[in-house]
Amino acid sequence: MSEITPDLVRHLGVLARIQLTDEEVERLTGQLDVIVDNIAKVSEVATPDVAATSHPIPLENVFRPDVPQAPLTQQQALQNAPEAEDGRFVVTAILGEEQ
Amino acid sequence: MSDLIRLTAADLATKLAAGEVSAVEATRAHLDRIAAVDGDVHAFLHVNQNAEAIAADVDRRRAAGEQLHELAGVPLAVKDVLVTTDMPSTSGSKILEGYMSPYDATVVSRARAAGLVAIGKTNMDEFAMGSSTEHSAYGPTRNPWDLERIPGGSGGGSAAAVAAFEAPLALGSDTGGSIRQPAHVTGTVGMKPTYGGVSRYGAIALASSLDQVGPVTRTVLDSGLLHDVIGGHDVNDSTSLSKAWPSFAAAAREGATGQVLKGLKVGVIKELPDSGFQAGVSQSFRESLALMEAHGAEIVEISAPHFEYGVAAYYLILPAEASSNLAKFDSVRFGMRVIPDGGATVEDVMAATRAAGFGDEVKRRIILGTYALSSGYYDAYYGSAQKVRTLIQQDFNSAFAQVDVIATPTAPTTAFKFGEKVGDPIQMYLNDVATIPANLAGVPGMTLPSGLASDDNLPVGIQFLAPAFEDARLYQVGAALEALLVDQWGGPLLDRAPELNGGAR
Amino acid sequence: MAGDALMDFNKALELYEPVLGFEVHVELNTATKMFSSAPNPANEANHDAAPNTLVAPVDMGLPGALPVVNAEAVVSSIKLGLALGCSIAESSSFARKNYFYPDLGKNYQISQFDEPIAFEGSVQVELSDGTLVDIPIERAHMEEDAGKLTHVGGSTGRIQGADHSLVDYNRAGVPLVEIVTKPIFGAEHQAPELAKAYVATIRDIVLSLGISEARLERGNLRCDANVSLRPRGQEKLGTRTETKNVNSMRSVERAVRYEIQRQAAILAAGGTIIQETRHWHEDTGETSPGRPKSDADDYRYFPEPDLVPVAPSRQQVEELRASLPEAPVARRRRLKTEWGFTDLEFQDVANGGIVAEVEATIAAGASPAAARKWWTGEIARLANAQEREIADMVTPANVAALQALVDAGTLTDKLARQVLEGVIAGEGTPQEVVDARGLAVVSDDGALIAAIDEALASQPDVLAKIRDGKVQAAGAVIGAVMKAMKGQADAARVRELVLERAAQA
Ligand SMILES: [Mg+2]
Ligand SMILES: [Zn+2]
């Protein structure tokens, strides 16, 4: 059995910024428990001597010359905005502080 | 039904170039077909109102003597995961309903530059999470072979569109099989290129280290033609390969002669075929192998001991990357915004929007991915999954030291019925057992129809895998087998699909 | 505001040893952003752009967008790493730092985690009494800046009480190098001064490398100061606070002093320090509590799949090393000799953090003495009065131009001070201010002679005294003439002419 609990799922919901109902927390707890039991087997073969692969095809030093290209226009930038004011995006009050 | 829609893209292109057919006629024929059958199939989320005007422009340029690309004037269906400036791009999600991108995906701009006519955006599982297109926020796509069955996923829309003759060509994206598994269940051809072979710029990211864009077609040659248009280096994608690729259409044409089969070593994975594959699927697979053997190929048993960990590794890496990629859908700059009652903070608005805008499967995977990355769990889960990735690459390397290509059935079963697996994530995830290793390792994979399953008369696909960068080999081998099979069948497999009646859009 | 209890600074130092640490963010002045080709607002050329006009899709986190690393930003980062005495990584990689905040378009910051471009260095800082301190550098890593939030409603434009906020993504994606020190011990009473000297040294370094505009007021350089106290004789480090985004050198010094006094008062009263971020308030000279560290600080770092490693060749690193300007302390010693300053004179300049300004002023043509006089005198006085950063008051070129006008006799010292005020007020170059305000010395002898004759005529007794050889009586006439000329005359020339005219009258 894995360690998935309703409290953990609720915490993950906060980290992922998804408001979860109690019913969803309960359902997800059960489902994640089963899924995690099934995928935890990766640790069976992931011994310390095996290197991790983050990129399927290894490349390095891919750069862009420092030459400006036309940016989006302000109109393009704002065209999908749920709400805009003075050329900027509007969000409701912010409680927490920046990181 | 107009004959124009049953032409392969290659044949339609020939008629366009010869002036026998205009691009407007070809486009109108496909729009008519969409109007006639897409009410049932629901392959499209959006049909391009400007398609005829775009086609008319191609005709004008051709009439003016302009040197056009071989495929100019051929209609193209575009998976909704790809952003387009002239049509909404939603990735199958409510959270992006009506979203208009200020730029085109690279593959879309390359297709436009070649004169292909983008006729619409195709349905998909929300954010490409799923194997049945049942997770689309806009309702499922139906399999043209049996409207009660799934068309595969996530790219069920693109596969169904070409299978139902609504478009000769389509674009898809494949993170764990989303091009290949839908092709398998719809009797079509699907190609996942080598990772980096086709630009991901403008493909709404699911799992960045696994995603690849590729062609969805009815023939191997058509796939090569489209692949030649969309492939190659893109400065906007840092993981794009700068290698010069051979022509895949040429590889397909050469392969169709069958010469490639002589002495070809085809690897069959010892551990794979017996792990719960439907009898009719296994049988079709064995018959294709026998046919290749009869034409000079050598079947070699190989071992890939770590493939069985592939699904587990995939369901850690994908949710982890997806949880980060999908964080941008937060109601600030674009997309849905839900404001809860009473003095909400921006945090509340984001959480409420994401609760309302994402479907169950998306939430499930974001929560899973958030878990896999959180401190304390990273090494056991995400870190281990990355090591499995290395082991699977090693399995491929030792296999390709012995064989030229690997063959597998593309998926364990033929098209299943709606609702059959949607409540059981693990069963749904196992659909991708044969396709996932290619994404984890970055190698190319192609599926083409191998026939109908003897037990349910539904299409089955055979998958070929090649070493990284050897995409052309898949076109040669795929076209060789395709030629033998079509010859045996006396015509394309899709000729045996039932007529679609009614279901006007 | 906070109204914290503070312990006397000297008393605090008797009881506790302060341990410091700094994280300085440097905005690079490359032409484009870290991961997009949008113009970089941290480059002087793009400083005043309208909101959301310097954004590419990736800076806003638009669906489908991908980052591509700016080659020049990497070069700047390596140079900075080398100047900090760091080793440059053989292979360095990017990672995603995941957290939701509306100024962060993707809701993750592309940064570096376990493989920074530069690590393990040391930088020498000189205090006002000539003490040299080695600051140990842990790492310098590349990352991207976030956008800018403006809080609307509420009283002070602060986050608390704001009704809503506005987001401008111009700054999102500006290339940053974050320099992190190891814990710094032994600064004792000089801890606040060391903080200021460290930031001044970083500023000197980036200016001499030419990689940043380094204007603290604009946030080109931002310092987070970590302060902890431990009781004398105790081995274990105390709990630290991190005072964020202190945007002037004066403030860094004051903030460190404040935190030492505040923490000492809490500890002496038997309290405990909470590990938290704190905010510096320029107006009240206090820090206030921000976010406590919590498990919400789970950033779920993982390797950025959209970017590949940066592996600078050893040859490139050595070439960059060879191109480095001399270290700040060595440079100061050299400049002191070149300029012929006494210890005291040079300390004035060094402690004012204006070595670079004086150097540039001399390079623009002023004498060392004149450059020092302006920067340590009138400019420093005005900066202090206006509570502004001295370097942001006026350009060295304008100071040199001002002195040139004095040297040419166009301005008296007194007039020059008026012109300086005009330049600082943004009225233009010194010549433009002279023209606009009509401040030039009257050098037309005709006008002076007319005024002198008039003054002599109206004061016959004075004229008589001058003729009698009582030359000092001329002062009254000179005063009248200067008054008539509104001070815009060269007093020495007036005196000459007065004596001449008196002799002839
Ligand atoms: Mg930091
Ligand atoms: Zn930072």
Short mmCIF file of N, CA and C in Angstrom, two decimals, chain B residues 43-46 48 75-84 86-89 104-105 107-109 111-112 116-124 157-158 161-162 167 169-173 202 213 226:
data_model
loop_
_atom_site.label_atom_id
_atom_site.label_comp_id
_atom_site.label_asym_id
_atom_site.label_seq_id
_atom_site.Cartn_x
_atom_site.Cartn_y
_atom_site.Cartn_z
N ALA B 43 -15.34 14.05 -35.67
CA ALA B 43 -13.88 14.14 -35.72
C ALA B 43 -13.41 15.58 -35.56
N PHE B 44 -14.25 16.53 -35.95
CA PHE B 44 -13.83 17.93 -35.97
C PHE B 44 -14.43 18.75 -34.83
N LEU B 45 -13.61 19.60 -34.24
CA LEU B 45 -14.09 20.57 -33.26
C LEU B 45 -14.39 21.90 -33.94
N HIS B 46 -13.72 22.11 -35.08
CA HIS B 46 -13.88 23.38 -35.78
C HIS B 46 -13.61 23.14 -37.26
N ASN B 48 -12.82 25.03 -40.85
CA ASN B 48 -12.29 26.32 -41.28
C ASN B 48 -13.21 26.97 -42.33
N PRO B 75 -6.22 19.02 -48.90
CA PRO B 75 -6.76 19.38 -47.58
C PRO B 75 -6.02 18.68 -46.44
N LEU B 76 -5.98 19.34 -45.31
CA LEU B 76 -5.26 18.84 -44.13
C LEU B 76 -6.11 19.09 -42.89
N ALA B 77 -6.27 18.05 -42.07
CA ALA B 77 -6.94 18.21 -40.78
C ALA B 77 -5.85 18.38 -39.71
N VAL B 78 -6.08 19.29 -38.78
CA VAL B 78 -5.06 19.64 -37.80
C VAL B 78 -5.55 19.31 -36.39
N LYS B 79 -4.79 18.50 -35.68
CA LYS B 79 -5.19 18.17 -34.31
C LYS B 79 -5.25 19.44 -33.48
N ASP B 80 -6.25 19.53 -32.63
CA ASP B 80 -6.48 20.77 -31.89
C ASP B 80 -5.39 21.08 -30.86
N VAL B 81 -4.41 20.19 -30.72
CA VAL B 81 -3.28 20.45 -29.83
C VAL B 81 -2.31 21.45 -30.46
N LEU B 82 -2.46 21.65 -31.78
CA LEU B 82 -1.55 22.56 -32.51
C LEU B 82 -2.20 23.93 -32.62
N VAL B 83 -1.44 24.98 -32.28
CA VAL B 83 -2.04 26.32 -32.30
C VAL B 83 -2.07 26.88 -33.72
N THR B 84 -3.18 27.57 -34.01
CA THR B 84 -3.41 28.14 -35.33
C THR B 84 -3.95 29.55 -35.17
N ASP B 86 -5.83 31.11 -37.42
CA ASP B 86 -7.11 31.35 -38.09
C ASP B 86 -8.25 30.50 -37.56
N MET B 87 -7.94 29.65 -36.58
CA MET B 87 -8.98 28.82 -35.97
C MET B 87 -8.68 28.73 -34.47
N PRO B 88 -9.73 28.51 -33.64
CA PRO B 88 -9.47 28.37 -32.21
C PRO B 88 -8.60 27.14 -31.94
N SER B 89 -7.89 27.17 -30.83
CA SER B 89 -7.05 26.04 -30.41
C SER B 89 -7.38 25.74 -28.95
N ASP B 104 1.24 30.70 -35.33
CA ASP B 104 0.99 29.34 -35.80
C ASP B 104 2.07 28.39 -35.31
N ALA B 105 1.67 27.16 -35.01
CA ALA B 105 2.67 26.12 -34.75
C ALA B 105 3.56 26.00 -35.98
N VAL B 107 4.73 23.39 -37.49
CA VAL B 107 4.25 22.41 -38.48
C VAL B 107 3.10 22.99 -39.30
N VAL B 108 2.29 23.82 -38.65
CA VAL B 108 1.17 24.43 -39.37
C VAL B 108 1.69 25.46 -40.37
N SER B 109 2.65 26.27 -39.96
CA SER B 109 3.16 27.25 -40.94
C SER B 109 3.88 26.56 -42.09
N ALA B 111 3.10 23.61 -43.27
CA ALA B 111 2.03 23.05 -44.12
C ALA B 111 1.39 24.15 -44.96
N ARG B 112 1.16 25.29 -44.34
CA ARG B 112 0.57 26.41 -45.09
C ARG B 112 1.51 26.83 -46.22
N LEU B 116 -0.83 23.38 -48.42
CA LEU B 116 -1.86 22.50 -47.88
C LEU B 116 -3.00 23.35 -47.34
N VAL B 117 -4.21 22.87 -47.45
CA VAL B 117 -5.37 23.65 -47.05
C VAL B 117 -5.89 23.13 -45.71
N ALA B 118 -5.68 23.90 -44.66
CA ALA B 118 -6.12 23.48 -43.32
C ALA B 118 -7.64 23.58 -43.26
N ILE B 119 -8.33 22.42 -43.22
CA ILE B 119 -9.79 22.47 -43.29
C ILE B 119 -10.46 22.44 -41.93
N GLY B 120 -9.70 22.15 -40.87
CA GLY B 120 -10.35 22.17 -39.57
C GLY B 120 -9.45 21.62 -38.48
N LYS B 121 -9.97 21.70 -37.24
CA LYS B 121 -9.24 21.23 -36.07
C LYS B 121 -9.92 19.98 -35.55
N THR B 122 -9.12 18.96 -35.24
CA THR B 122 -9.71 17.67 -34.89
C THR B 122 -9.76 17.44 -33.38
N ASN B 123 -10.71 16.63 -33.01
CA ASN B 123 -11.02 16.33 -31.61
C ASN B 123 -9.92 15.47 -30.98
N MET B 124 -9.87 15.51 -29.68
CA MET B 124 -8.81 14.80 -28.95
C MET B 124 -9.19 14.69 -27.49
N GLY B 157 -9.66 12.13 -33.17
CA GLY B 157 -10.25 12.99 -34.19
C GLY B 157 -9.49 12.92 -35.50
N SER B 158 -8.16 13.03 -35.43
CA SER B 158 -7.36 13.00 -36.65
C SER B 158 -7.46 11.64 -37.34
N ALA B 161 -10.91 11.22 -38.83
CA ALA B 161 -11.09 12.11 -39.98
C ALA B 161 -10.52 11.48 -41.25
N VAL B 162 -9.34 10.89 -41.16
CA VAL B 162 -8.78 10.27 -42.38
C VAL B 162 -9.47 8.94 -42.68
N ALA B 167 -10.74 13.89 -44.60
CA ALA B 167 -9.48 14.55 -44.98
C ALA B 167 -8.50 13.46 -45.41
N LEU B 169 -5.23 13.83 -45.25
CA LEU B 169 -4.06 13.98 -44.39
C LEU B 169 -4.47 14.63 -43.08
N ALA B 170 -3.78 14.24 -42.01
CA ALA B 170 -4.01 14.93 -40.74
C ALA B 170 -2.71 14.99 -39.96
N LEU B 171 -2.67 15.96 -39.04
CA LEU B 171 -1.53 16.06 -38.13
C LEU B 171 -1.96 15.54 -36.76
N GLY B 172 -1.04 14.84 -36.13
CA GLY B 172 -1.30 14.34 -34.78
C GLY B 172 -0.14 14.64 -33.88
N SER B 173 -0.29 14.24 -32.62
CA SER B 173 0.85 14.32 -31.69
C SER B 173 0.84 13.05 -30.88
N GLY B 202 4.59 25.31 -30.85
CA GLY B 202 3.18 25.51 -31.14
C GLY B 202 2.32 24.29 -30.89
N VAL B 213 5.24 15.49 -32.79
CA VAL B 213 4.18 15.72 -33.78
C VAL B 213 4.46 14.81 -34.97
N LEU B 226 3.76 14.00 -46.13
CA LEU B 226 3.46 15.01 -45.10
C LEU B 226 4.65 15.20 -44.15
#
